[in-house]
Amino acid sequence: MCQLLGMNCNTPTDIVFSFEGFRRRGGLTDHHADGFGIGFFEGRGLRLFHDDKPSANSPVADLIKHYQIKSENVIAHIRKATQGRTSLVNTHPFVRELWGEYWLFAHNGHLGDFQPPPGQYYTPVGNTDSERAFCFLLESLRQRYPAKPPRHELFAAMAELTAHIRSHGLFNFMLSNGEWLLAHASTLLYYIVRQAPFGEAHLLDQDVAVDFNAVTTPNDRVAVIATLPLTRNETWQQLAVDELVLFHEGQIIHRHCPQPPCYLSAEEGLAIARAAGVAEY
Amino acid sequence: MCQLLGMNCNTPTDIVFSFEGFRRRGGLTDHHADGFGIGFFEGRGLRLFHDDKPSANSPVADLIKHYQIKSENVIAHIRKATQGRTSLVNTHPFVRELWGEYWLFAHNGHLGDFQPPPGQYYTPVGNTDSERAFCFLLESLRQRYPAKPPRHELFAAMAELTAHIRSHGLFNFMLSNGEWLLAHASTLLYYIVRQAPFGEAHLLDQDVAVDFNAVTTPNDRVAVIATLPLTRNETWQQLAVDELVLFHEGQIIHRHCPQPPCYLSAEEGLAIARAAGVAEY
């Protein structure tokens, strides 16, 4: 199974600390070693890095560490190829333009039998189930809304489309237009909202700590979302199975959750992925 | 005026030598200091780097130097902002999907009064004349051809569309879909095709030389295209004013040239750009 990392903030923030732990899962502490990608929104603009080298020893990942790009919305993905040839064209996150905005998408799961009809507006370039799902989402939104609808209406439409797609398999994803970040869990997705009073956090994958108090202002609010928690001394919240949430300025402002919510343990989540043929390990 | 650099080859080739001279024009040997961008095709996939720092001292440009990415089609752009705010969203090259391929576009010129009507398929995200022209090109092709036409038919359509757009100003551009690279000159654009027997080349902007004989095989063929020649001991060919050419596997296979062809000196080209309000210098 691939791993996802996202960040949504109320002020441009660098993701270096979280990314350092995350990238080690690409080849060092875990087996997601088929390349990685990360996209940073800066206003309406997007800075995108893809690499087919494992993130743990990628020069592109080194650049990200040293450059400390500040962004309000970030989505990163470490890939373990299960659908599609391992190549740059199949490396997440994927980008398309919708309603005059760039939309950025990364997926972790398996939608093997999801073969939507060719779209009028969006066509996959690679051959992954993930890019097919992304194009289907955008196509459906654009067919329904020639112009951008209000956010609550968009969220309701996304909840409906997400339910349709996940009926074909496992559909953990993150999606951002630079303004908000949507996250959906079929199995495993955790988040944490960091805000004042800030404390110290210790990475799980590396002996590294950061004192957020020293690098933030009292008004900062940062949500970090990941397949599995990245730190060992903080309490991460879990998304329920089939839960969809929309983060804006570092907090959840819309959520759509089945009743009663069901939560998987990490072991159960990984076992389900394995049983669905998602991963070889 | 901004500067353009392109490469089209019959075998994946690194662009480090040409890029090293070119990047020094972003802040060191010239005044194109409002950021830069470069896109490398790898098969159908695209590796894209944008930076709002001047290319001469950008960490992203340093990465490109050290990573030595090999590609068959590359387009790079150093920006001097004349249209649109200097920001990441306005940084070339721009990318969109057409007929299941990524298309990569960079422009150098001025199309101030070019305001095509909103497209059905393509909408600019930033506010440059360049992205408007790119979206208009793709929109027109897609409206005319629901599926990808044969290459000679596509070239004829591009010649017609290019003539329409350049009637609004200066339109030096490069465009690639990963298979071929189109180049069009309103004023200045030069190219060189390097093939066996390979020799040594010396950069104009830096005291650096490379012996291509040592880094190529006898079958390699590499076309490099740039606003102004990059080396001082090779003979660069100039595109005529309003000439459109299509490179494939390192050679020109289609060209559309007005009769009789007219060539501008570098001084004339820069003076025309200045008179059109393209650049402050």
mmCIF file with all atom_site columns, N, CA and C in Angstrom, chain B residues 26-72:
data_model
loop_
_atom_site.group_PDB
_atom_site.id
_atom_site.type_symbol
_atom_site.label_atom_id
_atom_site.label_alt_id
_atom_site.label_comp_id
_atom_site.label_asym_id
_atom_site.label_entity_id
_atom_site.label_seq_id
_atom_site.pdbx_PDB_ins_code
_atom_site.Cartn_x
_atom_site.Cartn_y
_atom_site.Cartn_z
_atom_site.occupancy
_atom_site.B_iso_or_equiv
_atom_site.pdbx_formal_charge
_atom_site.auth_seq_id
_atom_site.auth_comp_id
_atom_site.auth_asym_id
_atom_site.auth_atom_id
_atom_site.pdbx_PDB_model_num
ATOM 1   N N  . GLY B 1 26 ? 19.626 34.155 -16.160 1.00 0.00 ? 26 GLY B N  1
ATOM 2   C CA . GLY B 1 26 ? 18.642 34.516 -15.138 1.00 0.00 ? 26 GLY B CA 1
ATOM 3   C C  . GLY B 1 26 ? 19.328 35.123 -13.946 1.00 0.00 ? 26 GLY B C  1
ATOM 4   N N  . GLY B 1 27 ? 19.842 36.352 -14.083 1.00 0.00 ? 27 GLY B N  1
ATOM 5   C CA . GLY B 1 27 ? 20.382 37.060 -12.941 1.00 0.00 ? 27 GLY B CA 1
ATOM 6   C C  . GLY B 1 27 ? 21.871 37.305 -12.959 1.00 0.00 ? 27 GLY B C  1
ATOM 7   N N  . LEU B 1 28 ? 22.634 36.594 -13.810 1.00 0.00 ? 28 LEU B N  1
ATOM 8   C CA . LEU B 1 28 ? 24.085 36.827 -13.827 1.00 0.00 ? 28 LEU B CA 1
ATOM 9   C C  . LEU B 1 28 ? 24.524 37.552 -15.100 1.00 0.00 ? 28 LEU B C  1
ATOM 10  N N  . THR B 1 29 ? 24.402 36.875 -16.255 1.00 0.00 ? 29 THR B N  1
ATOM 11  C CA . THR B 1 29 ? 24.867 37.505 -17.484 1.00 0.00 ? 29 THR B CA 1
ATOM 12  C C  . THR B 1 29 ? 23.757 38.283 -18.184 1.00 0.00 ? 29 THR B C  1
ATOM 13  N N  . ASP B 1 30 ? 22.546 38.210 -17.692 1.00 0.00 ? 30 ASP B N  1
ATOM 14  C CA . ASP B 1 30 ? 21.440 38.944 -18.292 1.00 0.00 ? 30 ASP B CA 1
ATOM 15  C C  . ASP B 1 30 ? 20.428 39.261 -17.191 1.00 0.00 ? 30 ASP B C  1
ATOM 16  N N  . HIS B 1 31 ? 19.292 39.829 -17.557 1.00 0.00 ? 31 HIS B N  1
ATOM 17  C CA . HIS B 1 31 ? 18.412 40.385 -16.529 1.00 0.00 ? 31 HIS B CA 1
ATOM 18  C C  . HIS B 1 31 ? 17.068 39.686 -16.441 1.00 0.00 ? 31 HIS B C  1
ATOM 19  N N  . HIS B 1 32 ? 17.032 38.391 -16.710 1.00 0.00 ? 32 HIS B N  1
ATOM 20  C CA . HIS B 1 32 ? 15.760 37.656 -16.666 1.00 0.00 ? 32 HIS B CA 1
ATOM 21  C C  . HIS B 1 32 ? 15.598 37.042 -15.290 1.00 0.00 ? 32 HIS B C  1
ATOM 22  N N  . ALA B 1 33 ? 15.316 37.894 -14.333 1.00 0.00 ? 33 ALA B N  1
ATOM 23  C CA . ALA B 1 33 ? 15.489 37.463 -12.951 1.00 0.00 ? 33 ALA B CA 1
ATOM 24  C C  . ALA B 1 33 ? 14.182 37.324 -12.179 1.00 0.00 ? 33 ALA B C  1
ATOM 25  N N  . ASP B 1 34 ? 13.103 36.943 -12.851 1.00 0.00 ? 34 ASP B N  1
ATOM 26  C CA . ASP B 1 34 ? 11.828 36.772 -12.149 1.00 0.00 ? 34 ASP B CA 1
ATOM 27  C C  . ASP B 1 34 ? 11.415 35.316 -12.082 1.00 0.00 ? 34 ASP B C  1
ATOM 28  N N  . GLY B 1 35 ? 12.349 34.428 -11.909 1.00 0.00 ? 35 GLY B N  1
ATOM 29  C CA . GLY B 1 35 ? 12.001 33.023 -11.766 1.00 0.00 ? 35 GLY B CA 1
ATOM 30  C C  . GLY B 1 35 ? 12.226 32.256 -13.047 1.00 0.00 ? 35 GLY B C  1
ATOM 31  N N  . PHE B 1 36 ? 12.075 30.952 -12.956 1.00 0.00 ? 36 PHE B N  1
ATOM 32  C CA . PHE B 1 36 ? 12.287 30.119 -14.130 1.00 0.00 ? 36 PHE B CA 1
ATOM 33  C C  . PHE B 1 36 ? 11.501 28.829 -13.976 1.00 0.00 ? 36 PHE B C  1
ATOM 34  N N  . GLY B 1 37 ? 11.407 28.112 -15.072 1.00 0.00 ? 37 GLY B N  1
ATOM 35  C CA . GLY B 1 37 ? 10.741 26.819 -15.038 1.00 0.00 ? 37 GLY B CA 1
ATOM 36  C C  . GLY B 1 37 ? 11.329 25.916 -16.098 1.00 0.00 ? 37 GLY B C  1
ATOM 37  N N  . ILE B 1 38 ? 11.261 24.620 -15.851 1.00 0.00 ? 38 ILE B N  1
ATOM 38  C CA . ILE B 1 38 ? 11.760 23.648 -16.839 1.00 0.00 ? 38 ILE B CA 1
ATOM 39  C C  . ILE B 1 38 ? 10.931 22.375 -16.730 1.00 0.00 ? 38 ILE B C  1
ATOM 40  N N  . GLY B 1 39 ? 10.599 21.809 -17.856 1.00 0.00 ? 39 GLY B N  1
ATOM 41  C CA . GLY B 1 39 ? 9.843  20.560 -17.893 1.00 0.00 ? 39 GLY B CA 1
ATOM 42  C C  . GLY B 1 39 ? 10.582 19.527 -18.714 1.00 0.00 ? 39 GLY B C  1
ATOM 43  N N  . PHE B 1 40 ? 10.697 18.313 -18.175 1.00 0.00 ? 40 PHE B N  1
ATOM 44  C CA . PHE B 1 40 ? 11.379 17.196 -18.846 1.00 0.00 ? 40 PHE B CA 1
ATOM 45  C C  . PHE B 1 40 ? 10.359 16.102 -19.106 1.00 0.00 ? 40 PHE B C  1
ATOM 46  N N  . PHE B 1 41 ? 10.175 15.716 -20.345 1.00 0.00 ? 41 PHE B N  1
ATOM 47  C CA . PHE B 1 41 ? 9.369  14.529 -20.629 1.00 0.00 ? 41 PHE B CA 1
ATOM 48  C C  . PHE B 1 41 ? 10.208 13.276 -20.421 1.00 0.00 ? 41 PHE B C  1
ATOM 49  N N  . GLU B 1 42 ? 9.591  12.301 -19.804 1.00 0.00 ? 42 GLU B N  1
ATOM 50  C CA . GLU B 1 42 ? 10.195 10.961 -19.734 1.00 0.00 ? 42 GLU B CA 1
ATOM 51  C C  . GLU B 1 42 ? 9.117  10.012 -20.200 1.00 0.00 ? 42 GLU B C  1
ATOM 52  N N  . GLY B 1 43 ? 9.169  9.651  -21.482 1.00 0.00 ? 43 GLY B N  1
ATOM 53  C CA . GLY B 1 43 ? 8.060  8.941  -22.085 1.00 0.00 ? 43 GLY B CA 1
ATOM 54  C C  . GLY B 1 43 ? 6.869  9.874  -22.118 1.00 0.00 ? 43 GLY B C  1
ATOM 55  N N  . ARG B 1 44 ? 5.735  9.394  -21.635 1.00 0.00 ? 44 ARG B N  1
ATOM 56  C CA . ARG B 1 44 ? 4.538  10.228 -21.597 1.00 0.00 ? 44 ARG B CA 1
ATOM 57  C C  . ARG B 1 44 ? 4.477  11.033 -20.304 1.00 0.00 ? 44 ARG B C  1
ATOM 58  N N  . GLY B 1 45 ? 5.376  10.728 -19.385 1.00 0.00 ? 45 GLY B N  1
ATOM 59  C CA . GLY B 1 45 ? 5.397  11.411 -18.094 1.00 0.00 ? 45 GLY B CA 1
ATOM 60  C C  . GLY B 1 45 ? 6.175  12.701 -18.178 1.00 0.00 ? 45 GLY B C  1
ATOM 61  N N  . LEU B 1 46 ? 5.962  13.555 -17.192 1.00 0.00 ? 46 LEU B N  1
ATOM 62  C CA . LEU B 1 46 ? 6.537  14.885 -17.226 1.00 0.00 ? 46 LEU B CA 1
ATOM 63  C C  . LEU B 1 46 ? 7.070  15.214 -15.847 1.00 0.00 ? 46 LEU B C  1
ATOM 64  N N  . ARG B 1 47 ? 8.295  15.692 -15.814 1.00 0.00 ? 47 ARG B N  1
ATOM 65  C CA . ARG B 1 47 ? 8.900  16.136 -14.573 1.00 0.00 ? 47 ARG B CA 1
ATOM 66  C C  . ARG B 1 47 ? 9.043  17.643 -14.698 1.00 0.00 ? 47 ARG B C  1
ATOM 67  N N  . LEU B 1 48 ? 8.444  18.350 -13.775 1.00 0.00 ? 48 LEU B N  1
ATOM 68  C CA . LEU B 1 48 ? 8.307  19.791 -13.929 1.00 0.00 ? 48 LEU B CA 1
ATOM 69  C C  . LEU B 1 48 ? 8.939  20.470 -12.727 1.00 0.00 ? 48 LEU B C  1
ATOM 70  N N  . PHE B 1 49 ? 9.729  21.503 -12.977 1.00 0.00 ? 49 PHE B N  1
ATOM 71  C CA . PHE B 1 49 ? 10.312 22.291 -11.881 1.00 0.00 ? 49 PHE B CA 1
ATOM 72  C C  . PHE B 1 49 ? 10.023 23.756 -12.132 1.00 0.00 ? 49 PHE B C  1
ATOM 73  N N  . HIS B 1 50 ? 9.448  24.404 -11.151 1.00 0.00 ? 50 HIS B N  1
ATOM 74  C CA . HIS B 1 50 ? 9.190  25.837 -11.213 1.00 0.00 ? 50 HIS B CA 1
ATOM 75  C C  . HIS B 1 50 ? 9.863  26.479 -10.015 1.00 0.00 ? 50 HIS B C  1
ATOM 76  N N  . ASP B 1 51 ? 10.392 27.686 -10.209 1.00 0.00 ? 51 ASP B N  1
ATOM 77  C CA . ASP B 1 51 ? 10.918 28.395 -9.054  1.00 0.00 ? 51 ASP B CA 1
ATOM 78  C C  . ASP B 1 51 ? 10.721 29.882 -9.264  1.00 0.00 ? 51 ASP B C  1
ATOM 79  N N  . ASP B 1 52 ? 10.385 30.579 -8.201  1.00 0.00 ? 52 ASP B N  1
ATOM 80  C CA . ASP B 1 52 ? 10.252 32.027 -8.341  1.00 0.00 ? 52 ASP B CA 1
ATOM 81  C C  . ASP B 1 52 ? 11.549 32.748 -7.995  1.00 0.00 ? 52 ASP B C  1
ATOM 82  N N  . LYS B 1 53 ? 12.587 31.975 -7.692  1.00 0.00 ? 53 LYS B N  1
ATOM 83  C CA . LYS B 1 53 ? 13.915 32.568 -7.506  1.00 0.00 ? 53 LYS B CA 1
ATOM 84  C C  . LYS B 1 53 ? 14.615 32.661 -8.866  1.00 0.00 ? 53 LYS B C  1
ATOM 85  N N  . PRO B 1 54 ? 15.508 33.653 -9.064  1.00 0.00 ? 54 PRO B N  1
ATOM 86  C CA . PRO B 1 54 ? 16.263 33.716 -10.318 1.00 0.00 ? 54 PRO B CA 1
ATOM 87  C C  . PRO B 1 54 ? 17.035 32.420 -10.547 1.00 0.00 ? 54 PRO B C  1
ATOM 88  N N  . SER B 1 55 ? 17.078 31.971 -11.799 1.00 0.00 ? 55 SER B N  1
ATOM 89  C CA . SER B 1 55 ? 17.674 30.662 -12.073 1.00 0.00 ? 55 SER B CA 1
ATOM 90  C C  . SER B 1 55 ? 19.156 30.610 -11.714 1.00 0.00 ? 55 SER B C  1
ATOM 91  N N  . ALA B 1 56 ? 19.849 31.755 -11.783 1.00 0.00 ? 56 ALA B N  1
ATOM 92  C CA . ALA B 1 56 ? 21.294 31.726 -11.522 1.00 0.00 ? 56 ALA B CA 1
ATOM 93  C C  . ALA B 1 56 ? 21.603 31.235 -10.117 1.00 0.00 ? 56 ALA B C  1
ATOM 94  N N  . ASN B 1 57 ? 20.750 31.544 -9.140  1.00 0.00 ? 57 ASN B N  1
ATOM 95  C CA . ASN B 1 57 ? 21.034 31.089 -7.778  1.00 0.00 ? 57 ASN B CA 1
ATOM 96  C C  . ASN B 1 57 ? 19.877 30.315 -7.161  1.00 0.00 ? 57 ASN B C  1
ATOM 97  N N  . SER B 1 58 ? 19.129 29.600 -7.995  1.00 0.00 ? 58 SER B N  1
ATOM 98  C CA . SER B 1 58 ? 18.004 28.809 -7.492  1.00 0.00 ? 58 SER B CA 1
ATOM 99  C C  . SER B 1 58 ? 18.466 27.420 -7.057  1.00 0.00 ? 58 SER B C  1
ATOM 100 N N  . PRO B 1 59 ? 18.042 26.977 -5.867  1.00 0.00 ? 59 PRO B N  1
ATOM 101 C CA . PRO B 1 59 ? 18.373 25.605 -5.442  1.00 0.00 ? 59 PRO B CA 1
ATOM 102 C C  . PRO B 1 59 ? 17.755 24.565 -6.373  1.00 0.00 ? 59 PRO B C  1
ATOM 103 N N  . VAL B 1 60 ? 16.631 24.920 -7.005  1.00 0.00 ? 60 VAL B N  1
ATOM 104 C CA . VAL B 1 60 ? 16.006 23.984 -7.941  1.00 0.00 ? 60 VAL B CA 1
ATOM 105 C C  . VAL B 1 60 ? 16.894 23.827 -9.174  1.00 0.00 ? 60 VAL B C  1
ATOM 106 N N  . ALA B 1 61 ? 17.470 24.937 -9.632  1.00 0.00 ? 61 ALA B N  1
ATOM 107 C CA . ALA B 1 61 ? 18.383 24.865 -10.774 1.00 0.00 ? 61 ALA B CA 1
ATOM 108 C C  . ALA B 1 61 ? 19.650 24.079 -10.408 1.00 0.00 ? 61 ALA B C  1
ATOM 109 N N  . ASP B 1 62 ? 20.097 24.225 -9.161  1.00 0.00 ? 62 ASP B N  1
ATOM 110 C CA . ASP B 1 62 ? 21.251 23.433 -8.706  1.00 0.00 ? 62 ASP B CA 1
ATOM 111 C C  . ASP B 1 62 ? 20.932 21.941 -8.769  1.00 0.00 ? 62 ASP B C  1
ATOM 112 N N  . LEU B 1 63 ? 19.717 21.590 -8.344  1.00 0.00 ? 63 LEU B N  1
ATOM 113 C CA . LEU B 1 63 ? 19.306 20.181 -8.388  1.00 0.00 ? 63 LEU B CA 1
ATOM 114 C C  . LEU B 1 63 ? 19.372 19.654 -9.815  1.00 0.00 ? 63 LEU B C  1
ATOM 115 N N  . ILE B 1 64 ? 18.876 20.462 -10.762 1.00 0.00 ? 64 ILE B N  1
ATOM 116 C CA . ILE B 1 64 ? 18.848 20.026 -12.164 1.00 0.00 ? 64 ILE B CA 1
ATOM 117 C C  . ILE B 1 64 ? 20.267 19.775 -12.667 1.00 0.00 ? 64 ILE B C  1
ATOM 118 N N  . LYS B 1 65 ? 21.188 20.619 -12.214 1.00 0.00 ? 65 LYS B N  1
ATOM 119 C CA . LYS B 1 65 ? 22.594 20.449 -12.603 1.00 0.00 ? 65 LYS B CA 1
ATOM 120 C C  . LYS B 1 65 ? 23.132 19.111 -12.094 1.00 0.00 ? 65 LYS B C  1
ATOM 121 N N  . HIS B 1 66 ? 22.804 18.804 -10.831 1.00 0.00 ? 66 HIS B N  1
ATOM 122 C CA . HIS B 1 66 ? 23.418 17.622 -10.231 1.00 0.00 ? 66 HIS B CA 1
ATOM 123 C C  . HIS B 1 66 ? 22.682 16.321 -10.557 1.00 0.00 ? 66 HIS B C  1
ATOM 124 N N  . TYR B 1 67 ? 21.394 16.438 -10.881 1.00 0.00 ? 67 TYR B N  1
ATOM 125 C CA . TYR B 1 67 ? 20.604 15.229 -11.059 1.00 0.00 ? 67 TYR B CA 1
ATOM 126 C C  . TYR B 1 67 ? 20.793 14.642 -12.459 1.00 0.00 ? 67 TYR B C  1
ATOM 127 N N  . GLN B 1 68 ? 21.089 15.525 -13.436 1.00 0.00 ? 68 GLN B N  1
ATOM 128 C CA . GLN B 1 68 ? 21.344 15.078 -14.812 1.00 0.00 ? 68 GLN B CA 1
ATOM 129 C C  . GLN B 1 68 ? 20.218 14.204 -15.355 1.00 0.00 ? 68 GLN B C  1
ATOM 130 N N  . ILE B 1 69 ? 19.010 14.746 -15.300 1.00 0.00 ? 69 ILE B N  1
ATOM 131 C CA . ILE B 1 69 ? 17.837 14.044 -15.815 1.00 0.00 ? 69 ILE B CA 1
ATOM 132 C C  . ILE B 1 69 ? 17.960 13.866 -17.327 1.00 0.00 ? 69 ILE B C  1
ATOM 133 N N  . LYS B 1 70 ? 17.722 12.667 -17.794 1.00 0.00 ? 70 LYS B N  1
ATOM 134 C CA . LYS B 1 70 ? 17.782 12.422 -19.232 1.00 0.00 ? 70 LYS B CA 1
ATOM 135 C C  . LYS B 1 70 ? 16.379 12.450 -19.823 1.00 0.00 ? 70 LYS B C  1
ATOM 136 N N  . SER B 1 71 ? 16.231 13.145 -20.924 1.00 0.00 ? 71 SER B N  1
ATOM 137 C CA . SER B 1 71 ? 14.909 13.353 -21.501 1.00 0.00 ? 71 SER B CA 1
ATOM 138 C C  . SER B 1 71 ? 15.030 13.494 -23.006 1.00 0.00 ? 71 SER B C  1
ATOM 139 N N  . GLU B 1 72 ? 13.946 13.183 -23.712 1.00 0.00 ? 72 GLU B N  1
ATOM 140 C CA . GLU B 1 72 ? 13.942 13.385 -25.168 1.00 0.00 ? 72 GLU B CA 1
ATOM 141 C C  . GLU B 1 72 ? 13.334 14.722 -25.558 1.00 0.00 ? 72 GLU B C  1
#
